[in-house]
XYZ file of C-alpha atoms in Angstrom:
197
model
C 133.274 144.973 27.907
C 135.836 144.543 30.714
C 136.161 148.338 30.952
C 132.420 148.750 31.562
C 132.438 146.024 34.223
C 135.463 147.606 35.930
C 133.795 151.057 35.781
C 130.606 149.696 37.385
C 132.592 147.830 40.025
C 134.553 150.972 40.945
C 131.329 152.987 41.076
C 129.790 150.438 43.502
C 132.896 150.590 45.700
C 132.706 154.384 45.790
C 129.036 154.266 46.803
C 129.724 151.794 49.606
C 132.701 153.713 50.991
C 131.031 157.105 50.632
C 128.144 155.965 52.802
C 130.611 155.653 55.689
C 131.786 159.216 55.063
C 128.217 160.541 55.131
C 127.508 158.605 58.338
C 130.697 159.783 60.068
C 130.707 163.381 58.847
C 127.040 164.126 58.195
C 125.727 165.280 54.827
C 126.857 168.901 55.202
C 130.424 168.110 56.270
C 131.003 165.268 53.825
C 133.018 166.676 50.939
C 134.128 165.397 47.568
C 137.695 165.412 48.908
C 136.801 163.340 51.984
C 134.948 160.831 49.815
C 137.853 160.656 47.345
C 140.315 160.156 50.219
C 138.214 157.336 51.676
C 138.099 155.659 48.275
C 141.821 156.094 47.674
C 141.302 158.149 44.511
C 141.652 161.774 43.472
C 138.777 164.238 43.289
C 139.298 164.380 39.520
C 138.793 160.613 39.309
C 135.693 160.885 41.496
C 134.222 163.376 38.992
C 134.482 160.700 36.303
C 131.893 158.677 38.215
C 129.700 161.348 39.833
C 128.742 164.957 39.131
C 128.399 166.057 42.755
C 128.019 165.044 46.394
C 124.241 164.931 46.095
C 124.439 162.289 43.366
C 126.816 160.186 45.480
C 124.552 160.460 48.527
C 121.446 159.396 46.625
C 123.385 156.577 44.970
C 124.558 155.356 48.374
C 121.012 155.329 49.718
C 119.760 153.488 46.617
C 122.549 150.927 47.040
C 121.554 150.297 50.655
C 117.870 150.021 49.722
C 118.691 147.625 46.877
C 120.486 145.284 49.301
C 117.525 145.443 51.681
C 115.111 144.795 48.820
C 117.028 141.639 47.852
C 116.720 140.330 51.424
C 112.987 141.088 51.480
C 112.405 139.416 48.119
C 114.127 136.276 49.398
C 111.594 136.159 52.216
C 108.760 136.731 49.740
C 109.853 133.883 47.479
C 110.260 131.373 50.317
C 107.268 129.127 49.610
C 107.685 127.323 52.943
C 106.555 130.470 54.801
C 102.931 131.316 55.478
C 101.801 134.898 54.814
C 101.931 135.566 58.544
C 105.482 134.215 58.838
C 106.537 136.198 55.746
C 105.059 139.365 57.175
C 106.729 138.886 60.558
C 110.099 138.150 58.894
C 109.821 141.168 56.601
C 108.919 143.444 59.515
C 111.744 141.969 61.613
C 114.237 142.472 58.782
C 113.125 146.092 58.417
C 113.406 146.683 62.178
C 116.927 145.171 62.079
C 117.862 147.496 59.200
C 116.546 150.515 61.088
C 118.515 149.585 64.218
C 121.739 148.889 62.376
C 121.592 152.141 60.391
C 120.951 154.576 63.238
C 123.563 157.120 62.139
C 122.470 156.918 58.524
C 118.883 157.769 59.455
C 120.134 160.783 61.418
C 122.038 161.975 58.343
C 119.031 161.271 56.135
C 116.726 163.203 58.458
C 119.050 166.234 58.363
C 119.241 165.962 54.583
C 115.450 165.860 54.271
C 115.090 168.852 56.603
C 117.495 170.833 54.406
C 115.493 169.914 51.322
C 112.265 170.942 53.028
C 113.727 174.336 53.974
C 114.591 174.895 50.315
C 110.982 174.223 49.294
C 111.335 170.635 48.041
C 108.370 168.286 48.553
C 110.108 165.773 50.826
C 107.025 163.596 51.225
C 107.055 162.901 47.486
C 110.764 162.066 47.581
C 110.280 159.611 50.440
C 107.158 158.116 48.829
C 109.105 157.306 45.651
C 111.820 155.549 47.677
C 109.447 153.360 49.682
C 106.806 152.518 47.096
C 108.288 149.040 46.528
C 108.281 148.342 50.244
C 104.637 149.339 50.559
C 103.784 147.179 47.543
C 105.614 144.248 49.125
C 103.642 144.643 52.375
C 100.377 144.826 50.409
C 101.280 141.667 48.475
C 101.829 139.729 51.707
C 98.619 141.089 53.222
C 96.551 140.183 50.145
C 98.045 136.686 50.137
C 97.178 136.322 53.832
C 93.602 137.446 53.283
C 93.182 135.098 50.312
C 94.599 132.199 52.366
C 92.255 133.083 55.260
C 95.259 133.760 57.533
C 94.220 137.396 57.968
C 90.822 138.975 58.519
C 89.068 140.688 55.606
C 90.380 144.164 56.387
C 91.254 147.106 54.193
C 94.769 146.333 52.907
C 95.666 150.018 52.515
C 94.716 150.742 56.135
C 96.752 147.812 57.457
C 99.674 148.789 55.249
C 99.482 152.391 56.505
C 99.467 151.149 60.111
C 102.502 148.903 59.655
C 104.365 151.549 57.678
C 103.531 154.137 60.349
C 105.069 151.893 62.995
C 108.226 151.556 60.885
C 108.366 155.354 60.547
C 108.008 155.525 64.330
C 111.034 153.241 64.683
C 113.066 155.550 62.432
C 111.948 158.581 64.464
C 112.941 156.898 67.728
C 116.350 155.962 66.365
C 117.165 159.195 64.497
C 115.493 161.842 66.656
C 114.997 160.388 70.126
C 118.419 158.706 70.064
C 117.132 155.310 71.170
C 119.564 152.423 70.819
C 116.968 149.893 69.760
C 113.404 149.618 68.553
C 112.265 146.765 70.800
C 109.070 148.646 71.654
C 108.246 149.082 67.963
C 109.011 145.404 67.297
C 106.497 144.510 70.011
C 103.932 146.889 68.498
C 104.456 145.384 65.032
C 103.918 141.865 66.360
C 100.828 142.936 68.322
C 99.423 144.593 65.204
C 99.940 141.414 63.176
C 98.206 139.456 65.972
C 95.210 141.798 65.764
C 94.413 141.073 62.138
C 95.070 137.346 62.179
C 91.969 135.349 61.270
């Protein structure tokens, strides 16, 4: 049993350290050797844990999203928060994550563009990665409507609006090279104000 735990721990360490390599080098220039060097292991050892660079990259992204999901679930389970407060905290946490991962989103954008050029349906890939987030937003919105905190509006439309603003924040950070998303934060708060009861 200790061997399995040690294997999983090493795999987690590799994913965390490899994310830095992808951020510093970009997806194209990150190599198995650079990742192995960063982790203090040989390429042969790295192959024990992962088949290729693609698998490491996706694992790193999943690891980051899992950490973010834990933070969002903590907000969701805080019974002292109203639906409005939960929604504002969730949106603020997401905006913080977007700001603090500027380089990662640039790498991710380049990766998605490469996939698109090769004929991969990138919208489906992204949709699968964010489905939990969209569900979480819908849960808060439904709770707010049931508690009469929010107007009786179409939950899908509100969710699409909020999600679109978050996508805008990612675009501003990754493509327009903005240093912060203060304007998107303001837009998110204004949008929440608009559907308050």
